[in-house]
mmCIF file of N, CA and C in Angstrom:
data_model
loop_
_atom_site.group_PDB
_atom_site.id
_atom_site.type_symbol
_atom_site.label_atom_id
_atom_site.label_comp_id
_atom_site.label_asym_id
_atom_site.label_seq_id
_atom_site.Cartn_x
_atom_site.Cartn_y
_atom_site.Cartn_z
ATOM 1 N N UNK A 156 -87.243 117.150 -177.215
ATOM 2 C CA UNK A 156 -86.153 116.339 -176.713
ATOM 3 C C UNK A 156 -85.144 116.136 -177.844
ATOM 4 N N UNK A 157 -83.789 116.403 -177.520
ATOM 5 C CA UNK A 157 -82.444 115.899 -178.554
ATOM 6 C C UNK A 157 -82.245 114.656 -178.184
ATOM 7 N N UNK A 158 -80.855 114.733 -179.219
ATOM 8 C CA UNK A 158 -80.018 113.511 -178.265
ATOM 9 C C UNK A 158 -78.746 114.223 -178.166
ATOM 10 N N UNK A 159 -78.581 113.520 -176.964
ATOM 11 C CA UNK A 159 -77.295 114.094 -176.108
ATOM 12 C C UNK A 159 -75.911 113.742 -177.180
ATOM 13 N N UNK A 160 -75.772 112.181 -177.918
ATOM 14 C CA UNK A 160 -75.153 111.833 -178.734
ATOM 15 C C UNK A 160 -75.653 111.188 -179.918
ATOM 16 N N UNK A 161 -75.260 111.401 -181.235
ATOM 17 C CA UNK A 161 -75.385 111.099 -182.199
ATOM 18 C C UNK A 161 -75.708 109.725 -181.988
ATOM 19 N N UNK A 162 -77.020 109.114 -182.936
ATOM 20 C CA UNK A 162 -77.014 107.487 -182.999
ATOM 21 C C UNK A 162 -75.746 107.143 -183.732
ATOM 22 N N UNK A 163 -75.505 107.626 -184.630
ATOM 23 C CA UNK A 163 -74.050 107.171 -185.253
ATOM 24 C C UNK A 163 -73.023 106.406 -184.324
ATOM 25 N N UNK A 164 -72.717 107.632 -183.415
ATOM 26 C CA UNK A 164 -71.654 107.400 -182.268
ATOM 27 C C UNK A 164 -72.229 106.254 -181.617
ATOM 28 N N UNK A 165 -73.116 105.855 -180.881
ATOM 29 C CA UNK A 165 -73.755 104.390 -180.436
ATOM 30 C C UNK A 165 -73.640 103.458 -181.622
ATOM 31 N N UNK A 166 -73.273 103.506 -182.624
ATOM 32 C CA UNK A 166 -73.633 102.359 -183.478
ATOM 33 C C UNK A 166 -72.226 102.230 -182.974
ATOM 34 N N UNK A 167 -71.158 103.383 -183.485
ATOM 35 C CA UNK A 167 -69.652 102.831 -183.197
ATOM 36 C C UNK A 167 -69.509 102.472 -182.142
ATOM 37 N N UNK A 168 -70.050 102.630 -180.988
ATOM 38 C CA UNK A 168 -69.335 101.793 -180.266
ATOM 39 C C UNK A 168 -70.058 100.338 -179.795
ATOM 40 N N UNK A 169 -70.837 100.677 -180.350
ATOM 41 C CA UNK A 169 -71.795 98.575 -180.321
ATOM 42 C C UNK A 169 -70.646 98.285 -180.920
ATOM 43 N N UNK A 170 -70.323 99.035 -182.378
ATOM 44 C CA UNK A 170 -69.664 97.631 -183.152
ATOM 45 C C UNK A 170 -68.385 97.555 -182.568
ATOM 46 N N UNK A 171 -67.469 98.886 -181.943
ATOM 47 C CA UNK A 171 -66.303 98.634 -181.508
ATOM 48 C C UNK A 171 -66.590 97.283 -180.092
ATOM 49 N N UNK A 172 -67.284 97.527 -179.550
ATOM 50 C CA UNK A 172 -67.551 96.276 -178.453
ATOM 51 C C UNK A 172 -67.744 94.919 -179.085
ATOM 52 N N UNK A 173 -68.317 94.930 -180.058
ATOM 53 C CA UNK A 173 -68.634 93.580 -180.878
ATOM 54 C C UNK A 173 -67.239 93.245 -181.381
ATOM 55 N N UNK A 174 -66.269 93.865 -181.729
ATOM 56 C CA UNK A 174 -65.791 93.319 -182.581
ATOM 57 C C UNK A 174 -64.280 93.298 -181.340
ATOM 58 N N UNK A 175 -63.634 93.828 -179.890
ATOM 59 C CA UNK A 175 -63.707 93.268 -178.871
ATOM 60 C C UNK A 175 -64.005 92.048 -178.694
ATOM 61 N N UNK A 176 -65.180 91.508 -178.372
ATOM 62 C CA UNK A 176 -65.496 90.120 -177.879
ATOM 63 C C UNK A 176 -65.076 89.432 -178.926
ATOM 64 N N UNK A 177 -64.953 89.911 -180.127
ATOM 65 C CA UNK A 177 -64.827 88.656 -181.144
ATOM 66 C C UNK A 177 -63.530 88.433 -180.862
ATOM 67 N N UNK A 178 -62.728 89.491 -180.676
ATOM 68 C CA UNK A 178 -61.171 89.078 -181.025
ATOM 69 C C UNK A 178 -61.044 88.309 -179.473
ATOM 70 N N UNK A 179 -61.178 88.794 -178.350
ATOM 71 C CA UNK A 179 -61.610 88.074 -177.354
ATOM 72 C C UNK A 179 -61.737 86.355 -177.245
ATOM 73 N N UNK A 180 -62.787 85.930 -177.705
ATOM 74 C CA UNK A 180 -63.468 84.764 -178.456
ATOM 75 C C UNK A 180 -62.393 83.952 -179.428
ATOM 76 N N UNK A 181 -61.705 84.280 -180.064
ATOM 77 C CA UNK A 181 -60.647 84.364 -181.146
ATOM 78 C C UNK A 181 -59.584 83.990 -180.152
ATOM 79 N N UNK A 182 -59.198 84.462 -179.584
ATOM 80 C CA UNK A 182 -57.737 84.553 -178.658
ATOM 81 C C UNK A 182 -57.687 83.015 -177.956
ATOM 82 N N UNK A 183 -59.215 82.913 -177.010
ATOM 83 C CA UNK A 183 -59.171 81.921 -176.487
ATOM 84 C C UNK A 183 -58.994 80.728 -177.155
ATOM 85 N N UNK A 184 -59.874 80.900 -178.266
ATOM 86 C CA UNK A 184 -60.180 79.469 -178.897
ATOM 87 C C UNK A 184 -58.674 79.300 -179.636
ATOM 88 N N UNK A 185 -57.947 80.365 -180.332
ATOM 89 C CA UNK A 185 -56.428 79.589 -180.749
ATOM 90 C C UNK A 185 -55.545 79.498 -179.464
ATOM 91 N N UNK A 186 -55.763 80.072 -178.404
ATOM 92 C CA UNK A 186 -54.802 79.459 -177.128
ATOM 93 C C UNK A 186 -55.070 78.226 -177.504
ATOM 94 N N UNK A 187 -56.430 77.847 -176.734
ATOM 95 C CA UNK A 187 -56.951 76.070 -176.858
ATOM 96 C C UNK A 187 -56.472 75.576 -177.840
ATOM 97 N N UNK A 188 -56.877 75.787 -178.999
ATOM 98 C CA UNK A 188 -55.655 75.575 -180.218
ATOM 99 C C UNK A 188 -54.698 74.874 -179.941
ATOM 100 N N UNK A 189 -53.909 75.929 -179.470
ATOM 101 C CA UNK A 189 -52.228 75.462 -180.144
ATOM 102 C C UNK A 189 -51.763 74.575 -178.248
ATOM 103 N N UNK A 190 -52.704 75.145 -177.441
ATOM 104 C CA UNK A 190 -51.556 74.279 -175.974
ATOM 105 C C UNK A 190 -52.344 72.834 -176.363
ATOM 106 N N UNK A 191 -53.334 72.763 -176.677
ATOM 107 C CA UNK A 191 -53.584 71.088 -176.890
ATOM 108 C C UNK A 191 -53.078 70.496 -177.816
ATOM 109 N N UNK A 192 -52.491 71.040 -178.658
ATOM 110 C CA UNK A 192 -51.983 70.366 -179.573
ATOM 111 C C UNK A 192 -50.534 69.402 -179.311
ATOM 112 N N UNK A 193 -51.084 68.386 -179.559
ATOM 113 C CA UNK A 193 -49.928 67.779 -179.589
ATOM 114 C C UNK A 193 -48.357 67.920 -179.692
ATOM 115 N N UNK A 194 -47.271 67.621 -179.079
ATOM 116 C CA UNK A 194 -46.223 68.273 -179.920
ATOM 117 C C UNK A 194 -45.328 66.819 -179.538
ATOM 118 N N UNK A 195 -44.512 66.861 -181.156
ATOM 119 C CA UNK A 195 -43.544 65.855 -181.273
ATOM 120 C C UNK A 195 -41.979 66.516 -181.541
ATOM 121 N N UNK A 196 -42.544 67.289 -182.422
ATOM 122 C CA UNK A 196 -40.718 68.368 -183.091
ATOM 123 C C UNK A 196 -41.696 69.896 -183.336
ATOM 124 N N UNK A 197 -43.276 70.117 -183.252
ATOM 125 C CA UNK A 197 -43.717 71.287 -182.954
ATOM 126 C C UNK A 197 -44.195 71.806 -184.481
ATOM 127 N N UNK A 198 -44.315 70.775 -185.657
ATOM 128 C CA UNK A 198 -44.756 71.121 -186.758
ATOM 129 C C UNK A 198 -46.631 71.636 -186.449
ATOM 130 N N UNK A 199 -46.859 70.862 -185.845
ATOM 131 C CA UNK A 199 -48.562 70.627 -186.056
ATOM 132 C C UNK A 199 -48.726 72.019 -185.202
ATOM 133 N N UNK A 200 -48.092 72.065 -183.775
ATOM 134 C CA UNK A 200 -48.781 73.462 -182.736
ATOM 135 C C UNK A 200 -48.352 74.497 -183.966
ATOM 136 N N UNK A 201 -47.453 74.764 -184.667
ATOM 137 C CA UNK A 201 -46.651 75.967 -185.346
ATOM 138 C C UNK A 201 -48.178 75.845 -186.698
ATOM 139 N N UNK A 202 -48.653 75.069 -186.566
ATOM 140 C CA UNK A 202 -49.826 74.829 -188.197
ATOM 141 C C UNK A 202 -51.156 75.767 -187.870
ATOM 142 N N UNK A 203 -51.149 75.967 -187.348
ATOM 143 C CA UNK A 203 -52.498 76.597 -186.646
ATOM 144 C C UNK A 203 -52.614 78.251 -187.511
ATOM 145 N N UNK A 204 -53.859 78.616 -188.036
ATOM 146 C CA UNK A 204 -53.532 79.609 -188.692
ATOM 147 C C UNK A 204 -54.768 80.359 -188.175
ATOM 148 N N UNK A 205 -54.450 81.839 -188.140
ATOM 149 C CA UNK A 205 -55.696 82.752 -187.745
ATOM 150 C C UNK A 205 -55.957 83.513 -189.207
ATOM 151 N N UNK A 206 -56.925 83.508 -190.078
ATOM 152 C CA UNK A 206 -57.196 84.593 -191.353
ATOM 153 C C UNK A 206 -58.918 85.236 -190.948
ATOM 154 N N UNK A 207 -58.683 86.243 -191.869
ATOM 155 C CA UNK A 207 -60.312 87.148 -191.794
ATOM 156 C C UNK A 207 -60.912 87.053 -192.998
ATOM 157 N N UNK A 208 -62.095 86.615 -193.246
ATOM 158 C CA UNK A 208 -62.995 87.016 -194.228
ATOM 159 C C UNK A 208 -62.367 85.791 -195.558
ATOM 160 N N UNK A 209 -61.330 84.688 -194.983
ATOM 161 C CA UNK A 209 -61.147 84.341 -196.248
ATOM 162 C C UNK A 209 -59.731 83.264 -195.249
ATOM 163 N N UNK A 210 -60.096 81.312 -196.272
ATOM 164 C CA UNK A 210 -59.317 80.460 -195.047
ATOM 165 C C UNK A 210 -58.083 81.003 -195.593
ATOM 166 N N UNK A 211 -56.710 80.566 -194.903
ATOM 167 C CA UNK A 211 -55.489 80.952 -195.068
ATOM 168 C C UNK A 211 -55.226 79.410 -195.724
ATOM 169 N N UNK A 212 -54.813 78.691 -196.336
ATOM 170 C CA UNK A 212 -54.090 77.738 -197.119
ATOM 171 C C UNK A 212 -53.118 77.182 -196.555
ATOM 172 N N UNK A 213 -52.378 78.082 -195.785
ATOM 173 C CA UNK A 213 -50.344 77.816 -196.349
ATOM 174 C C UNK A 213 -50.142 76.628 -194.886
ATOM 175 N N UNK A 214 -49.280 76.210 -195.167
ATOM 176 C CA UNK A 214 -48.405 75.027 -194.471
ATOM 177 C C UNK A 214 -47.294 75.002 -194.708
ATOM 178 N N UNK A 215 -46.224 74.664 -193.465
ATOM 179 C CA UNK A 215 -44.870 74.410 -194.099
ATOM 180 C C UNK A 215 -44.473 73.846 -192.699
ATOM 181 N N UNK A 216 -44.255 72.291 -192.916
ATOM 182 C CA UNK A 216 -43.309 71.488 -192.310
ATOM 183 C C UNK A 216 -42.355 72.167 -191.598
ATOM 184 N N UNK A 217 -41.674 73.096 -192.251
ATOM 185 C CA UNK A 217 -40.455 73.043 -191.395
ATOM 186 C C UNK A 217 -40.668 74.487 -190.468
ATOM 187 N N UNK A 218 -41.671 74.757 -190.839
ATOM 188 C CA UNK A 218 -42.061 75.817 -189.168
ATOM 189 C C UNK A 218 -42.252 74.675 -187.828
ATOM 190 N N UNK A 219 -41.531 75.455 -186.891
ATOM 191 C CA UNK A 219 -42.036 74.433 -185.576
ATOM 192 C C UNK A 219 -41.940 75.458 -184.390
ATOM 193 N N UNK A 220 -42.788 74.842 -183.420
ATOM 194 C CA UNK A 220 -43.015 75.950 -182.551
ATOM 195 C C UNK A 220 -43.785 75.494 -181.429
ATOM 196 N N UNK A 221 -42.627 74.181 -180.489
ATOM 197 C CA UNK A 221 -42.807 73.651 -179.496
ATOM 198 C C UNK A 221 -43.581 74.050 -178.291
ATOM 199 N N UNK A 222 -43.358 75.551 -178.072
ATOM 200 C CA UNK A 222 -43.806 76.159 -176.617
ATOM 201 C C UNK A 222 -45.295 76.788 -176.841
ATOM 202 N N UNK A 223 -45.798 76.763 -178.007
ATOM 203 C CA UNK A 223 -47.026 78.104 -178.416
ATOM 204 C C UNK A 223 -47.116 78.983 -178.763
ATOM 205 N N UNK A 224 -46.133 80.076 -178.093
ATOM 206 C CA UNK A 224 -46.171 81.343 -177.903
ATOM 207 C C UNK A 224 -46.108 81.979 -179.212
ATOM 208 N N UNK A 225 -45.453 81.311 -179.946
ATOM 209 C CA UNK A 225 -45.029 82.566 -181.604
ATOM 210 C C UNK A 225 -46.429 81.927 -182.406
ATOM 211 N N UNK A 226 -46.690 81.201 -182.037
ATOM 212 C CA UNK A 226 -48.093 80.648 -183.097
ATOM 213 C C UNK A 226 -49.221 82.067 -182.994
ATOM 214 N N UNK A 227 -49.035 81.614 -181.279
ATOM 215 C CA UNK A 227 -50.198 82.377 -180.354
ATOM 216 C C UNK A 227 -49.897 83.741 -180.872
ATOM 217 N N UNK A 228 -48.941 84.370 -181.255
ATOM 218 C CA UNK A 228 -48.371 85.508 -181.478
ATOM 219 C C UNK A 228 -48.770 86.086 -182.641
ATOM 220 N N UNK A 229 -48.718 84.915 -183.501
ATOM 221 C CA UNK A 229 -48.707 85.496 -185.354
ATOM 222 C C UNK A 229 -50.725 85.572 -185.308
ATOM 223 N N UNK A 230 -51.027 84.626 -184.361
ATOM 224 C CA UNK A 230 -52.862 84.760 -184.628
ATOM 225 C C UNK A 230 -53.240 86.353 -184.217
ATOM 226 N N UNK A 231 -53.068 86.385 -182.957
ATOM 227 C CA UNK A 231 -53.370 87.525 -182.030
ATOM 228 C C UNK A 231 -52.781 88.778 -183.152
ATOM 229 N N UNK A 232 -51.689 88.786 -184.127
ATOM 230 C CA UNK A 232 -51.234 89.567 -184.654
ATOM 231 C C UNK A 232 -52.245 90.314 -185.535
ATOM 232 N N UNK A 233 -52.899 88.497 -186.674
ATOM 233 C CA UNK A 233 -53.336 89.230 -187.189
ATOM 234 C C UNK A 233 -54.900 90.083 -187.391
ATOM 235 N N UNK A 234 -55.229 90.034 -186.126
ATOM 236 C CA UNK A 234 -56.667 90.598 -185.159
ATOM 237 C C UNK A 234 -56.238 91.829 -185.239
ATOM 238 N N UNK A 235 -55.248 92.563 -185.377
ATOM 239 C CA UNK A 235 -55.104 93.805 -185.495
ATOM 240 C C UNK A 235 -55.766 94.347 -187.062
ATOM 241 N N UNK A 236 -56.177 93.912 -187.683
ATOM 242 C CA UNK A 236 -57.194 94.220 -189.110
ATOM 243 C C UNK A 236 -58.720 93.899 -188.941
ATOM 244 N N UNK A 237 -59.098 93.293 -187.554
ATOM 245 C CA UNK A 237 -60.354 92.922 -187.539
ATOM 246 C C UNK A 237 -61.189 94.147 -187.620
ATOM 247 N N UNK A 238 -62.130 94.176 -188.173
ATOM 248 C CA UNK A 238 -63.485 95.018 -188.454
ATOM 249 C C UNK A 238 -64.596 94.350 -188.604
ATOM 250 N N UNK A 239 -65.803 95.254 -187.776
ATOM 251 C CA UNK A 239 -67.025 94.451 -187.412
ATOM 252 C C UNK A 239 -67.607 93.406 -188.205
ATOM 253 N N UNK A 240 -68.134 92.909 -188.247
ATOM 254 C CA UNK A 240 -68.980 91.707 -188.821
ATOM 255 C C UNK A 240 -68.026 91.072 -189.942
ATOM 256 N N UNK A 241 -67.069 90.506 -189.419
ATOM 257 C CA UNK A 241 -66.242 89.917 -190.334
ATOM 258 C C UNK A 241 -65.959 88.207 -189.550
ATOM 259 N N UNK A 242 -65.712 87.735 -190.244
ATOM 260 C CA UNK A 242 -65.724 86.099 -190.400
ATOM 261 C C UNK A 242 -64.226 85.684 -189.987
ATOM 262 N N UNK A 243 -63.729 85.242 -188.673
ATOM 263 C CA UNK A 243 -62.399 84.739 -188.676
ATOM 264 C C UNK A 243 -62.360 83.330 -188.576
ATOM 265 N N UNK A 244 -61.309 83.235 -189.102
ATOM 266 C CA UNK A 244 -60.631 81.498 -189.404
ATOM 267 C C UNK A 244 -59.952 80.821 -188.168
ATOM 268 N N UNK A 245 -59.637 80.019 -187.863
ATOM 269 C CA UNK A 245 -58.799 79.565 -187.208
ATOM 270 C C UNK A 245 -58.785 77.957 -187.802
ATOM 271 N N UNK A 246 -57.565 77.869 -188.203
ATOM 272 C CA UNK A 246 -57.392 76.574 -189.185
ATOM 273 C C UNK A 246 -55.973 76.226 -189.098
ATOM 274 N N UNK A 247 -55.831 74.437 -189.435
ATOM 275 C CA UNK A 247 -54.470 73.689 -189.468
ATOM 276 C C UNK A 247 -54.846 73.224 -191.334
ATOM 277 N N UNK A 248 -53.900 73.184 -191.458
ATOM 278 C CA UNK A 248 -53.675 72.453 -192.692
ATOM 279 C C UNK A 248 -52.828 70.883 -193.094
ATOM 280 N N UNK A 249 -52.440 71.334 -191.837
ATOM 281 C CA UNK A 249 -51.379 69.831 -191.407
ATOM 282 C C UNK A 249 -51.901 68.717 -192.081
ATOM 283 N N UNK A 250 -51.181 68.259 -192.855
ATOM 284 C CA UNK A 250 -52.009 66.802 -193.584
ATOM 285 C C UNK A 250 -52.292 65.838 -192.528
ATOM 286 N N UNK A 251 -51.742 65.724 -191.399
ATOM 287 C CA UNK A 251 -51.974 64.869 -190.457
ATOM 288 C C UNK A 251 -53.197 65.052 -189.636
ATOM 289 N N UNK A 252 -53.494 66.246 -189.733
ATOM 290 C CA UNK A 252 -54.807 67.370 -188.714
ATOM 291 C C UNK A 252 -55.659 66.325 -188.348
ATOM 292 N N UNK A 253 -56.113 65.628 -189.157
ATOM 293 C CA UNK A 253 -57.625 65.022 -189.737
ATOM 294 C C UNK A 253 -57.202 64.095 -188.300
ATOM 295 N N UNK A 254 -55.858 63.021 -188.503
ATOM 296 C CA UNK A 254 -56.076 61.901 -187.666
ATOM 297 C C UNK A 254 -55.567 62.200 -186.433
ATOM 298 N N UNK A 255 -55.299 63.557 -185.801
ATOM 299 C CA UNK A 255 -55.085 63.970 -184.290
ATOM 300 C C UNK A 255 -56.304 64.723 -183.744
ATOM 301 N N UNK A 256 -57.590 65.077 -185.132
ATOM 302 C CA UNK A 256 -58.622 65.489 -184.479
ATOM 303 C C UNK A 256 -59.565 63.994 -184.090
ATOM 304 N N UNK A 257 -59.415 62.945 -185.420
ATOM 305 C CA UNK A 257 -60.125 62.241 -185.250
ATOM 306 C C UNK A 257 -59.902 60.929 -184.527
ATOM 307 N N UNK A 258 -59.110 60.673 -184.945
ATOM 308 C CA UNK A 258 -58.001 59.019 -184.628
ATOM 309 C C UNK A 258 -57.861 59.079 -186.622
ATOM 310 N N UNK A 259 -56.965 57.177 -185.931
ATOM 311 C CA UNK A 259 -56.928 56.777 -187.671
ATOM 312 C C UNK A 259 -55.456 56.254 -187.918
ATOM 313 N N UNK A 260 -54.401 56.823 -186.848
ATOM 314 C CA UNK A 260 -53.128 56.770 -187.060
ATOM 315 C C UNK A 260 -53.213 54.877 -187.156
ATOM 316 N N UNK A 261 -52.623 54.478 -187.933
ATOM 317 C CA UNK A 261 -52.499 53.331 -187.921
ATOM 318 C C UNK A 261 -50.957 52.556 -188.596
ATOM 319 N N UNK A 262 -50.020 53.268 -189.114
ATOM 320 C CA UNK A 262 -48.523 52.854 -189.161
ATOM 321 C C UNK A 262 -48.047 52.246 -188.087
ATOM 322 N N UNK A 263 -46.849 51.772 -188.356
ATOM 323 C CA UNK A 263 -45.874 51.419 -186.949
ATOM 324 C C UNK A 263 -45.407 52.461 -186.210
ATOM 325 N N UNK A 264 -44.827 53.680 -187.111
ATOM 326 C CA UNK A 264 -44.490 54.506 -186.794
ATOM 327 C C UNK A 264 -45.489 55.158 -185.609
ATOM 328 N N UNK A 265 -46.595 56.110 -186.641
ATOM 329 C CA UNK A 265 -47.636 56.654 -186.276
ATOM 330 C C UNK A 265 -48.161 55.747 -184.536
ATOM 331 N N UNK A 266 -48.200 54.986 -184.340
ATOM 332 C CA UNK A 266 -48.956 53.725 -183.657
ATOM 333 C C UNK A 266 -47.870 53.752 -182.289
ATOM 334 N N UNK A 267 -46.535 53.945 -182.203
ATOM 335 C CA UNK A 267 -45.706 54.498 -181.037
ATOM 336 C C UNK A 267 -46.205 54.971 -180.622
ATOM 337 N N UNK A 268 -46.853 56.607 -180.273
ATOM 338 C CA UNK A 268 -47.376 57.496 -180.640
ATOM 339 C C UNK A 268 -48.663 57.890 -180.112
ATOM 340 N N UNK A 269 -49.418 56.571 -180.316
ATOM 341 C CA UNK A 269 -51.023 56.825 -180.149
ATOM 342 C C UNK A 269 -51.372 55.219 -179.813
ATOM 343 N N UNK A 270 -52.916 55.498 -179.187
ATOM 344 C CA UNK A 270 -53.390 54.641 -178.470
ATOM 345 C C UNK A 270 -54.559 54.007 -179.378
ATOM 346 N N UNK A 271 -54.979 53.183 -180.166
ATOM 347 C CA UNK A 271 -55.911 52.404 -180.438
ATOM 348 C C UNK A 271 -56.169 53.724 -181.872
ATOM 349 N N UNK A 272 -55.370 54.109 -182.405
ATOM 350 C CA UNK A 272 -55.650 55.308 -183.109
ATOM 351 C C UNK A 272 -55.688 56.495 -183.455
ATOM 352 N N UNK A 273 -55.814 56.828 -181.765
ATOM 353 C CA UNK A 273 -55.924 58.404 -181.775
ATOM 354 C C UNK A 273 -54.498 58.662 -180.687
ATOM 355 N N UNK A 274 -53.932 60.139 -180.813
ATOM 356 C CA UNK A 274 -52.775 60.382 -180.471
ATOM 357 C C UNK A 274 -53.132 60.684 -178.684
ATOM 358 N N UNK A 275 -51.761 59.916 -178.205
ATOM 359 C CA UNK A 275 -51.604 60.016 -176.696
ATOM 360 C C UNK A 275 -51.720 61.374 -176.043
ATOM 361 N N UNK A 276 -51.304 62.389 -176.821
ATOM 362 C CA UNK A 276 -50.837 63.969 -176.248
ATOM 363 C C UNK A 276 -52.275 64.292 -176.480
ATOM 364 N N UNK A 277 -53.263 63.892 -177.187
ATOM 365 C CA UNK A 277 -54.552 64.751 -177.888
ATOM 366 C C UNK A 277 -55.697 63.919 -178.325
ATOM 367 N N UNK A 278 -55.965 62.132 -176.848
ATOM 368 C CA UNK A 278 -56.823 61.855 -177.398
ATOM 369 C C UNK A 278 -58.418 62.112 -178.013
ATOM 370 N N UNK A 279 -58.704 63.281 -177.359
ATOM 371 C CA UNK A 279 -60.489 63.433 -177.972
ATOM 372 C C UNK A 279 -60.212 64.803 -178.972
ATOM 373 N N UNK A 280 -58.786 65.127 -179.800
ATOM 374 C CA UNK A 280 -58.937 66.142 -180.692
ATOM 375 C C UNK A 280 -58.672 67.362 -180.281
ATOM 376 N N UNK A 281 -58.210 68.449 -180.931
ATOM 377 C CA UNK A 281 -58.078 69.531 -180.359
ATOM 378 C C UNK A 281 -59.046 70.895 -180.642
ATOM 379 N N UNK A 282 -59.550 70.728 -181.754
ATOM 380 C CA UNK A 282 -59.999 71.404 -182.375
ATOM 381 C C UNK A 282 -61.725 71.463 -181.452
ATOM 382 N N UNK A 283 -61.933 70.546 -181.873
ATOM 383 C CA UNK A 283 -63.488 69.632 -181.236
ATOM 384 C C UNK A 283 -63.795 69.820 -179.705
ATOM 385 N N UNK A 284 -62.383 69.907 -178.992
ATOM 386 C CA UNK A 284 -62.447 70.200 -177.495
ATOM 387 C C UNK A 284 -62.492 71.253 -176.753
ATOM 388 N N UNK A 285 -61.594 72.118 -177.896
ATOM 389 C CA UNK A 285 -61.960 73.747 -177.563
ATOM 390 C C UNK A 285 -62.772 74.449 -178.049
ATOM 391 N N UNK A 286 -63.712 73.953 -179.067
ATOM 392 C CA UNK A 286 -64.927 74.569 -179.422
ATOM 393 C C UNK A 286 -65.738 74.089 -178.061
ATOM 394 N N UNK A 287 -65.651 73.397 -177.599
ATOM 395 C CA UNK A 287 -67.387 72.506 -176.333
ATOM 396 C C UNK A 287 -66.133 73.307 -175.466
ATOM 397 N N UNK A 288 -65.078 73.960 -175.210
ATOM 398 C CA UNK A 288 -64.941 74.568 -174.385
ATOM 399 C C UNK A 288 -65.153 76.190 -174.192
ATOM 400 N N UNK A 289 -64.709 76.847 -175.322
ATOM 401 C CA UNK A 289 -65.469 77.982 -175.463
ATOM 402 C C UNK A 289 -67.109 78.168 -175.368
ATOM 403 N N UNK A 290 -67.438 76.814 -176.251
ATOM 404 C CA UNK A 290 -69.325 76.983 -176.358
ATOM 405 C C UNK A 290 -69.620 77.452 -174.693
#
């Protein structure tokens, strides 16, 4: 008895399928991401970062990006480098992140805004809600 195809060729395409679902998996969870995210002037939805094998850092205030779509755009973008068994990010850096995942807002300002702490647009977090929604 042969084989009809190389085990090689079956390994590639397990991993090409594996690595499919991941970006898959990936897509959804920064949709959830960025439409729950709160938006005031669109700093925080525009904060959302997709990296591979290593977190991405960067932040900048004056990106904004009210509707989703270009956030959703630059993640999904950079899935075009994914290769199998690799580790993706999906991360905010927003100094504020912490108190729209958690509560905490407590200014006058901040406190317009939000209800007993946590923000009106995103009270149980965004991050936290689309993980138990993907899970």
């Amino acid at each position: 008895m042969s084989w009809t195809n190389k085990p090689s060729a079956f390994t590639k395409t397990i991993e090409a399928d594996l690595t499919k679902k991941q970006k898959d998996i990936v897509i959804d969870a920064l949709g959830g991401v960025v439409m729950q995210s709160p938006v005031d002037e669109g700093s925080y939805r525009a904060s959302h970062r997709v990296s591979i094998n290593q977190p991405d850092i960067g932040f900048n205030e004056a990106e904004k990006d009210k509707g989703g779509g270009s956030t959703i755009s630059k993640g999904t973008s950079v899935l075009s480098r994914l290769v199998p068994y690799s580790t993706v990010y999906i991360q905010t850096n927003a100094p504020y992140a912490n108190k729209i995942e958690f509560g905490g807002f407590t200014t006058k300002a901040e406190t317009e805004k939000t209800t007993g702490g946590y923000s009106k647009q995103a009270p149980q977090g965004v991050y936290s809600t689309t993980f138990n929604y993907i899970a």
